[in-house]
Amino acid sequence: MKIAYNGAVVSAGDARISAFDHGFLYGMGLFETFRTYGGRPYLLERHLRRLAEGCRELRIRYEPDAERLEALIRRTAEANGLSGDAYVRLTVSAGDGGLGLPAGDYEEPQELVMVKPLPAAAPGLYERGRELRLLRTPRNTPELATRLKSLHYMNCIAAKRELADTDAAPGAEGLMLTADGRLAEGIVSNLFFVADGEVRTPSLDTGILSGITRERVLELAQAAGHPVREGRWSWEELLEADEVWTTNSVQELVPVTTLAGLDGEPAHPRAGRAAGPVVRELLAQYQEDAGSRPSADT
């Protein structure tokens, strides 16, 4: 496998991160995951804006350049023989800071770009949807005022293992609540639902990640004339929803047609239902915007 390490495309085994790198020692680093459409990263500027803001907050001296990174992603994909759409992970680690907690800025961060073939969606995923299972693992609170997409990933790994230990259907997503029992987010996704004619999603003050796809879906919903509301809701309120779906930058918008509680039993008679009209509409608009489907004018 070839990766991009500090701007150069090299064999993965030739990339070396110091044992004193504070990404390794203390989790001081950030990453972005996204996908390409027709070889081009979608919403790259937004991903890089979030990354740059997080680096400034962590005092990591890194300012991403979209043009340079797009070319680097293309070179890395070509080096791996990828001609189609790809899954991309961009990581910025703080760099060597010695042993001990720092007082100053990180002056020499490490940049890594990894690509792999885009995982194939399960047959019928966007029509028949998937299961969303409630987890006991709570969403942890952010280390800072807002959640960063940081290298601190123990909470999501614990949730993923909990889900794997259940009898959840293949491809199911897990749902974490806040410590006070409010809807938070999936293991690797943000949550949306439709109730009382509104498109709803948990608010950022629940401690969730401000997802790039979440942000775009909110814009598309508003542009389509749907009332949109961010708030604090309960599992019981989700059970009464007319539609449910999850979002992330790789899987786009995935309908949820089965909700399962802590006992694993279906908690709402959504099993067997197809994707609803709102998620179908927004998914079509999202894909058209990303360039993965022709517009109505062509």
mmCIF file of C-alpha atoms in Angstrom:
data_model
loop_
_atom_site.group_PDB
_atom_site.id
_atom_site.type_symbol
_atom_site.label_atom_id
_atom_site.label_comp_id
_atom_site.label_asym_id
_atom_site.label_seq_id
_atom_site.Cartn_x
_atom_site.Cartn_y
_atom_site.Cartn_z
ATOM 1 C CA MET A 1 0.000 0.000 0.000
ATOM 2 C CA LYS A 2 1.205 3.485 -0.878
ATOM 3 C CA ILE A 3 0.447 6.461 1.327
ATOM 4 C CA ALA A 4 1.310 10.136 1.242
ATOM 5 C CA TYR A 5 3.629 11.049 4.109
ATOM 6 C CA ASN A 6 4.435 14.741 4.513
ATOM 7 C CA GLY A 7 3.759 15.354 0.840
ATOM 8 C CA ALA A 8 5.659 12.391 -0.629
ATOM 9 C CA VAL A 9 4.018 9.199 -1.857
ATOM 10 C CA VAL A 10 5.850 6.281 -0.243
ATOM 11 C CA SER A 11 5.312 2.650 0.713
ATOM 12 C CA ALA A 12 3.343 2.477 3.935
ATOM 13 C CA GLY A 13 6.159 0.550 5.593
ATOM 14 C CA ASP A 14 8.591 3.398 4.899
ATOM 15 C CA ALA A 15 6.574 6.002 6.795
ATOM 16 C CA ARG A 16 7.917 6.458 10.309
ATOM 17 C CA ILE A 17 6.230 8.276 13.189
ATOM 18 C CA SER A 18 8.397 9.046 16.204
ATOM 19 C CA ALA A 19 7.719 7.231 19.463
ATOM 20 C CA PHE A 20 7.644 10.750 20.951
ATOM 21 C CA ASP A 21 4.967 11.978 18.551
ATOM 22 C CA HIS A 22 2.207 13.462 20.684
ATOM 23 C CA GLY A 23 -0.436 11.942 18.447
ATOM 24 C CA PHE A 24 0.824 8.571 19.651
ATOM 25 C CA LEU A 25 1.614 9.549 23.244
ATOM 26 C CA TYR A 26 -1.358 11.783 24.011
ATOM 27 C CA GLY A 27 -3.798 11.559 21.108
ATOM 28 C CA MET A 28 -2.970 15.078 19.937
ATOM 29 C CA GLY A 29 -4.027 14.962 16.333
ATOM 30 C CA LEU A 30 -7.010 15.199 14.015
ATOM 31 C CA PHE A 31 -8.290 13.444 10.943
ATOM 32 C CA GLU A 32 -10.865 13.757 8.199
ATOM 33 C CA THR A 33 -12.491 10.977 6.204
ATOM 34 C CA PHE A 34 -14.313 11.581 2.947
ATOM 35 C CA ARG A 35 -14.775 10.100 -0.485
ATOM 36 C CA THR A 36 -14.164 11.076 -4.062
ATOM 37 C CA TYR A 37 -16.690 11.364 -6.866
ATOM 38 C CA GLY A 38 -15.199 11.112 -10.327
ATOM 39 C CA GLY A 39 -11.808 11.311 -8.664
ATOM 40 C CA ARG A 40 -12.533 14.585 -6.863
ATOM 41 C CA PRO A 41 -13.029 14.885 -3.091
ATOM 42 C CA TYR A 42 -16.497 16.164 -2.286
ATOM 43 C CA LEU A 43 -16.809 19.136 0.099
ATOM 44 C CA LEU A 44 -13.033 19.120 0.532
ATOM 45 C CA GLU A 45 -12.938 22.800 1.467
ATOM 46 C CA ARG A 46 -15.352 22.189 4.345
ATOM 47 C CA HIS A 47 -13.357 19.224 5.616
ATOM 48 C CA LEU A 48 -10.176 21.271 5.490
ATOM 49 C CA ARG A 49 -11.849 24.222 7.200
ATOM 50 C CA ARG A 50 -12.887 21.986 10.099
ATOM 51 C CA LEU A 51 -9.408 20.456 10.203
ATOM 52 C CA ALA A 52 -7.715 23.865 10.236
ATOM 53 C CA GLU A 53 -9.999 25.159 12.984
ATOM 54 C CA GLY A 54 -9.273 22.091 15.096
ATOM 55 C CA CYS A 55 -5.533 22.420 14.563
ATOM 56 C CA ARG A 56 -5.635 26.024 15.705
ATOM 57 C CA GLU A 57 -7.539 24.985 18.815
ATOM 58 C CA LEU A 58 -4.945 22.291 19.579
ATOM 59 C CA ARG A 59 -2.136 24.718 18.667
ATOM 60 C CA ILE A 60 -0.875 22.481 15.898
ATOM 61 C CA ARG A 61 0.780 24.613 13.226
ATOM 62 C CA TYR A 62 -0.904 23.209 10.149
ATOM 63 C CA GLU A 63 -2.761 25.099 7.439
ATOM 64 C CA PRO A 64 -4.119 22.778 4.742
ATOM 65 C CA ASP A 65 -4.075 23.824 1.114
ATOM 66 C CA ALA A 66 -6.975 22.404 -0.891
ATOM 67 C CA GLU A 67 -5.284 22.524 -4.291
ATOM 68 C CA ARG A 68 -2.134 20.800 -3.033
ATOM 69 C CA LEU A 69 -4.079 18.155 -1.145
ATOM 70 C CA GLU A 70 -6.409 17.377 -4.028
ATOM 71 C CA ALA A 71 -3.385 16.750 -6.245
ATOM 72 C CA LEU A 72 -1.763 14.663 -3.504
ATOM 73 C CA ILE A 73 -4.899 12.554 -3.078
ATOM 74 C CA ARG A 74 -4.987 11.945 -6.827
ATOM 75 C CA ARG A 75 -1.305 10.914 -6.880
ATOM 76 C CA THR A 76 -1.805 8.578 -3.923
ATOM 77 C CA ALA A 77 -4.840 6.963 -5.543
ATOM 78 C CA GLU A 78 -2.934 6.473 -8.799
ATOM 79 C CA ALA A 79 0.021 4.955 -6.921
ATOM 80 C CA ASN A 80 -2.403 2.385 -5.484
ATOM 81 C CA GLY A 81 -3.915 1.630 -8.876
ATOM 82 C CA LEU A 82 -7.262 3.193 -7.961
ATOM 83 C CA SER A 83 -9.045 4.567 -10.979
ATOM 84 C CA GLY A 84 -12.541 4.727 -9.510
ATOM 85 C CA ASP A 85 -13.941 6.506 -6.509
ATOM 86 C CA ALA A 86 -11.982 6.125 -3.299
ATOM 87 C CA TYR A 87 -12.227 6.336 0.468
ATOM 88 C CA VAL A 88 -9.752 8.925 1.794
ATOM 89 C CA ARG A 89 -8.371 9.534 5.261
ATOM 90 C CA LEU A 90 -6.277 12.648 5.952
ATOM 91 C CA THR A 91 -4.505 12.604 9.325
ATOM 92 C CA VAL A 92 -2.518 15.361 11.013
ATOM 93 C CA SER A 93 -0.537 14.286 14.063
ATOM 94 C CA ALA A 94 1.025 16.851 16.380
ATOM 95 C CA GLY A 95 4.586 15.630 15.840
ATOM 96 C CA ASP A 96 7.516 14.974 18.149
ATOM 97 C CA GLY A 97 7.013 16.840 21.404
ATOM 98 C CA GLY A 98 9.226 14.826 23.726
ATOM 99 C CA LEU A 99 8.054 13.085 26.853
ATOM 100 C CA GLY A 100 5.775 15.286 28.948
ATOM 101 C CA LEU A 101 2.909 17.664 28.375
ATOM 102 C CA PRO A 102 3.700 20.677 26.179
ATOM 103 C CA ALA A 103 3.306 24.351 26.980
ATOM 104 C CA GLY A 104 3.880 25.754 23.499
ATOM 105 C CA ASP A 105 2.711 25.126 19.967
ATOM 106 C CA TYR A 106 3.417 22.039 17.884
ATOM 107 C CA GLU A 107 5.672 23.377 15.150
ATOM 108 C CA GLU A 108 6.307 20.251 13.039
ATOM 109 C CA PRO A 109 3.109 18.209 12.568
ATOM 110 C CA GLN A 110 3.012 15.057 10.497
ATOM 111 C CA GLU A 111 0.603 14.730 7.562
ATOM 112 C CA LEU A 112 -0.589 11.398 6.204
ATOM 113 C CA VAL A 113 -3.009 10.644 3.373
ATOM 114 C CA MET A 114 -4.354 7.110 2.982
ATOM 115 C CA VAL A 115 -6.706 5.868 0.277
ATOM 116 C CA LYS A 116 -8.500 2.612 -0.368
ATOM 117 C CA PRO A 117 -11.243 1.425 -2.711
ATOM 118 C CA LEU A 118 -14.637 2.734 -1.760
ATOM 119 C CA PRO A 119 -16.451 0.009 0.186
ATOM 120 C CA ALA A 120 -19.370 -1.387 -1.764
ATOM 121 C CA ALA A 121 -22.774 -0.671 -0.250
ATOM 122 C CA ALA A 122 -24.859 -3.664 0.713
ATOM 123 C CA PRO A 123 -27.398 -4.533 -2.007
ATOM 124 C CA GLY A 124 -30.578 -2.564 -1.494
ATOM 125 C CA LEU A 125 -29.133 -0.506 1.368
ATOM 126 C CA TYR A 126 -30.585 2.797 0.140
ATOM 127 C CA GLU A 127 -33.978 1.239 -0.558
ATOM 128 C CA ARG A 128 -34.530 -1.228 2.280
ATOM 129 C CA GLY A 129 -32.384 0.600 4.832
ATOM 130 C CA ARG A 130 -30.638 -0.868 7.838
ATOM 131 C CA GLU A 131 -30.961 -1.469 11.553
ATOM 132 C CA LEU A 132 -30.095 1.152 14.143
ATOM 133 C CA ARG A 133 -29.489 -0.425 17.540
ATOM 134 C CA LEU A 134 -29.492 1.411 20.837
ATOM 135 C CA LEU A 135 -26.257 0.928 22.798
ATOM 136 C CA ARG A 136 -25.423 1.062 26.484
ATOM 137 C CA THR A 137 -22.119 2.799 25.760
ATOM 138 C CA PRO A 138 -22.839 6.508 26.255
ATOM 139 C CA ARG A 139 -21.382 9.189 24.013
ATOM 140 C CA ASN A 140 -18.552 10.724 25.944
ATOM 141 C CA THR A 141 -18.384 14.464 26.447
ATOM 142 C CA PRO A 142 -15.982 16.485 24.275
ATOM 143 C CA GLU A 143 -12.565 17.303 25.697
ATOM 144 C CA LEU A 144 -13.046 20.950 24.667
ATOM 145 C CA ALA A 145 -16.029 23.239 24.098
ATOM 146 C CA THR A 146 -16.982 21.425 20.884
ATOM 147 C CA ARG A 147 -16.135 17.939 19.666
ATOM 148 C CA LEU A 148 -13.127 17.676 17.385
ATOM 149 C CA LYS A 149 -12.562 14.789 14.991
ATOM 150 C CA SER A 150 -9.560 13.792 17.040
ATOM 151 C CA LEU A 151 -7.372 10.732 17.448
ATOM 152 C CA HIS A 152 -9.157 10.043 20.772
ATOM 153 C CA TYR A 153 -11.376 7.246 19.486
ATOM 154 C CA MET A 154 -11.746 4.883 22.442
ATOM 155 C CA ASN A 155 -15.424 5.768 22.939
ATOM 156 C CA CYS A 156 -16.374 4.801 19.368
ATOM 157 C CA ILE A 157 -14.269 1.626 19.478
ATOM 158 C CA ALA A 158 -16.007 0.559 22.693
ATOM 159 C CA ALA A 159 -19.375 1.207 21.042
ATOM 160 C CA LYS A 160 -18.347 -0.751 17.937
ATOM 161 C CA ARG A 161 -17.346 -3.720 20.087
ATOM 162 C CA GLU A 162 -20.615 -3.577 21.987
ATOM 163 C CA LEU A 163 -22.514 -3.654 18.692
ATOM 164 C CA ALA A 164 -20.390 -6.554 17.426
ATOM 165 C CA ASP A 165 -21.240 -8.561 20.545
ATOM 166 C CA THR A 166 -24.969 -8.353 19.803
ATOM 167 C CA ASP A 167 -27.040 -10.205 17.241
ATOM 168 C CA ALA A 168 -27.528 -7.023 15.204
ATOM 169 C CA ALA A 169 -28.082 -7.484 11.477
ATOM 170 C CA PRO A 170 -25.035 -7.202 9.198
ATOM 171 C CA GLY A 171 -24.305 -3.573 8.423
ATOM 172 C CA ALA A 172 -26.230 -2.275 11.432
ATOM 173 C CA GLU A 173 -25.198 1.005 13.038
ATOM 174 C CA GLY A 174 -25.104 1.603 16.783
ATOM 175 C CA LEU A 175 -26.727 4.601 18.459
ATOM 176 C CA MET A 176 -25.197 6.279 21.500
ATOM 177 C CA LEU A 177 -27.092 8.489 23.910
ATOM 178 C CA THR A 178 -25.693 11.273 26.053
ATOM 179 C CA ALA A 179 -25.019 10.616 29.727
ATOM 180 C CA ASP A 180 -28.437 12.138 30.525
ATOM 181 C CA GLY A 181 -30.239 9.913 28.022
ATOM 182 C CA ARG A 182 -30.663 12.224 25.051
ATOM 183 C CA LEU A 183 -30.117 11.183 21.433
ATOM 184 C CA ALA A 184 -26.515 11.758 20.373
ATOM 185 C CA GLU A 185 -25.098 10.047 17.294
ATOM 186 C CA GLY A 186 -24.047 6.793 15.700
ATOM 187 C CA ILE A 187 -20.647 5.175 16.003
ATOM 188 C CA VAL A 188 -19.582 6.684 12.673
ATOM 189 C CA SER A 189 -22.586 8.799 11.743
ATOM 190 C CA ASN A 190 -24.895 11.643 12.610
ATOM 191 C CA LEU A 191 -28.609 11.034 13.183
ATOM 192 C CA PHE A 192 -31.668 12.535 11.467
ATOM 193 C CA PHE A 193 -35.381 11.855 11.746
ATOM 194 C CA VAL A 194 -38.693 13.271 10.579
ATOM 195 C CA ALA A 195 -41.432 14.031 13.118
ATOM 196 C CA ASP A 196 -44.385 16.439 13.103
ATOM 197 C CA GLY A 197 -43.433 17.543 9.609
ATOM 198 C CA GLU A 198 -39.913 18.604 10.659
ATOM 199 C CA VAL A 199 -36.473 17.305 9.759
ATOM 200 C CA ARG A 200 -34.781 16.939 13.128
ATOM 201 C CA THR A 201 -31.242 16.214 14.278
ATOM 202 C CA PRO A 202 -29.560 16.339 17.696
ATOM 203 C CA SER A 203 -28.051 19.737 18.413
ATOM 204 C CA LEU A 204 -24.320 20.291 18.778
ATOM 205 C CA ASP A 205 -24.762 21.064 22.471
ATOM 206 C CA THR A 206 -25.323 17.334 23.020
ATOM 207 C CA GLY A 207 -21.600 16.934 22.339
ATOM 208 C CA ILE A 208 -21.891 15.339 18.903
ATOM 209 C CA LEU A 209 -19.492 15.931 16.040
ATOM 210 C CA SER A 210 -20.412 18.737 13.673
ATOM 211 C CA GLY A 211 -20.458 16.422 10.661
ATOM 212 C CA ILE A 212 -19.755 17.806 7.206
ATOM 213 C CA THR A 213 -22.489 15.675 5.638
ATOM 214 C CA ARG A 214 -24.818 16.646 8.499
ATOM 215 C CA GLU A 215 -24.194 20.299 7.683
ATOM 216 C CA ARG A 216 -24.868 19.763 3.968
ATOM 217 C CA VAL A 217 -28.056 17.772 4.595
ATOM 218 C CA LEU A 218 -29.413 20.547 6.821
ATOM 219 C CA GLU A 219 -28.793 23.015 3.981
ATOM 220 C CA LEU A 220 -30.452 20.762 1.400
ATOM 221 C CA ALA A 221 -33.478 20.185 3.636
ATOM 222 C CA GLN A 222 -33.952 23.909 4.166
ATOM 223 C CA ALA A 223 -33.548 24.614 0.445
ATOM 224 C CA ALA A 224 -36.199 21.969 -0.296
ATOM 225 C CA GLY A 225 -38.637 23.742 2.013
ATOM 226 C CA HIS A 226 -38.568 21.309 4.925
ATOM 227 C CA PRO A 227 -38.775 22.833 8.408
ATOM 228 C CA VAL A 228 -35.506 21.972 10.167
ATOM 229 C CA ARG A 229 -34.874 21.831 13.894
ATOM 230 C CA GLU A 230 -31.855 20.930 16.002
ATOM 231 C CA GLY A 231 -32.642 19.927 19.574
ATOM 232 C CA ARG A 232 -32.441 17.458 22.428
ATOM 233 C CA TRP A 233 -34.648 14.408 22.013
ATOM 234 C CA SER A 234 -35.180 11.050 23.654
ATOM 235 C CA TRP A 235 -35.122 7.480 22.363
ATOM 236 C CA GLU A 236 -38.882 7.341 22.935
ATOM 237 C CA GLU A 237 -39.366 10.316 20.627
ATOM 238 C CA LEU A 238 -37.240 8.628 17.960
ATOM 239 C CA LEU A 239 -39.551 5.611 18.157
ATOM 240 C CA GLU A 240 -42.439 7.829 17.033
ATOM 241 C CA ALA A 241 -40.566 9.233 14.017
ATOM 242 C CA ASP A 242 -41.963 8.943 10.507
ATOM 243 C CA GLU A 243 -38.496 8.472 9.008
ATOM 244 C CA VAL A 244 -35.005 7.913 10.395
ATOM 245 C CA TRP A 245 -31.631 8.016 8.678
ATOM 246 C CA THR A 246 -27.924 8.414 9.384
ATOM 247 C CA THR A 247 -25.276 10.418 7.558
ATOM 248 C CA ASN A 248 -21.554 10.343 7.006
ATOM 249 C CA SER A 249 -19.225 11.415 4.231
ATOM 250 C CA VAL A 250 -18.599 7.921 2.868
ATOM 251 C CA GLN A 251 -22.050 6.331 3.060
ATOM 252 C CA GLU A 252 -23.994 9.551 2.392
ATOM 253 C CA LEU A 253 -27.587 9.252 3.735
ATOM 254 C CA VAL A 254 -28.582 5.744 4.854
ATOM 255 C CA PRO A 255 -32.247 5.058 5.677
ATOM 256 C CA VAL A 256 -33.012 3.313 8.961
ATOM 257 C CA THR A 257 -35.949 0.919 8.717
ATOM 258 C CA THR A 258 -35.449 -1.052 11.931
ATOM 259 C CA LEU A 259 -34.941 0.432 15.388
ATOM 260 C CA ALA A 260 -33.769 -2.054 18.016
ATOM 261 C CA GLY A 261 -33.682 -1.406 21.744
ATOM 262 C CA LEU A 262 -31.215 -2.620 24.351
ATOM 263 C CA ASP A 263 -32.816 -6.061 24.439
ATOM 264 C CA GLY A 264 -32.308 -6.428 20.710
ATOM 265 C CA GLU A 265 -35.980 -6.690 19.949
ATOM 266 C CA PRO A 266 -37.457 -4.358 17.318
ATOM 267 C CA ALA A 267 -38.677 -1.358 19.295
ATOM 268 C CA HIS A 268 -40.832 0.151 16.572
ATOM 269 C CA PRO A 269 -42.779 -1.422 13.697
ATOM 270 C CA ARG A 270 -40.429 -0.096 11.024
ATOM 271 C CA ALA A 271 -38.961 -3.490 10.059
ATOM 272 C CA GLY A 272 -39.525 -4.253 6.409
ATOM 273 C CA ARG A 273 -40.441 -0.700 5.484
ATOM 274 C CA ALA A 274 -38.617 1.018 2.659
ATOM 275 C CA ALA A 275 -36.833 4.353 2.734
ATOM 276 C CA GLY A 276 -39.231 7.265 3.240
ATOM 277 C CA PRO A 277 -39.909 10.129 0.836
ATOM 278 C CA VAL A 278 -37.838 12.762 2.646
ATOM 279 C CA VAL A 279 -34.642 10.735 2.841
ATOM 280 C CA ARG A 280 -35.105 9.649 -0.781
ATOM 281 C CA GLU A 281 -35.446 13.271 -1.852
ATOM 282 C CA LEU A 282 -32.460 14.490 0.143
ATOM 283 C CA LEU A 283 -30.251 11.581 -0.921
ATOM 284 C CA ALA A 284 -31.009 12.313 -4.584
ATOM 285 C CA GLN A 285 -30.178 15.996 -4.076
ATOM 286 C CA TYR A 286 -27.003 15.165 -2.184
ATOM 287 C CA GLN A 287 -25.789 12.780 -4.880
ATOM 288 C CA GLU A 288 -26.650 15.236 -7.633
ATOM 289 C CA ASP A 289 -24.725 17.955 -5.800
ATOM 290 C CA ALA A 290 -21.762 15.601 -5.370
ATOM 291 C CA GLY A 291 -21.816 14.727 -9.051
ATOM 292 C CA SER A 292 -22.619 11.052 -8.711
ATOM 293 C CA ARG A 293 -25.884 11.227 -10.626
ATOM 294 C CA PRO A 294 -26.994 13.356 -13.580
ATOM 295 C CA SER A 295 -29.049 16.420 -12.858
ATOM 296 C CA ALA A 296 -32.639 16.751 -14.018
ATOM 297 C CA ASP A 297 -31.463 19.111 -16.770
ATOM 298 C CA THR A 298 -29.246 16.560 -18.530
#
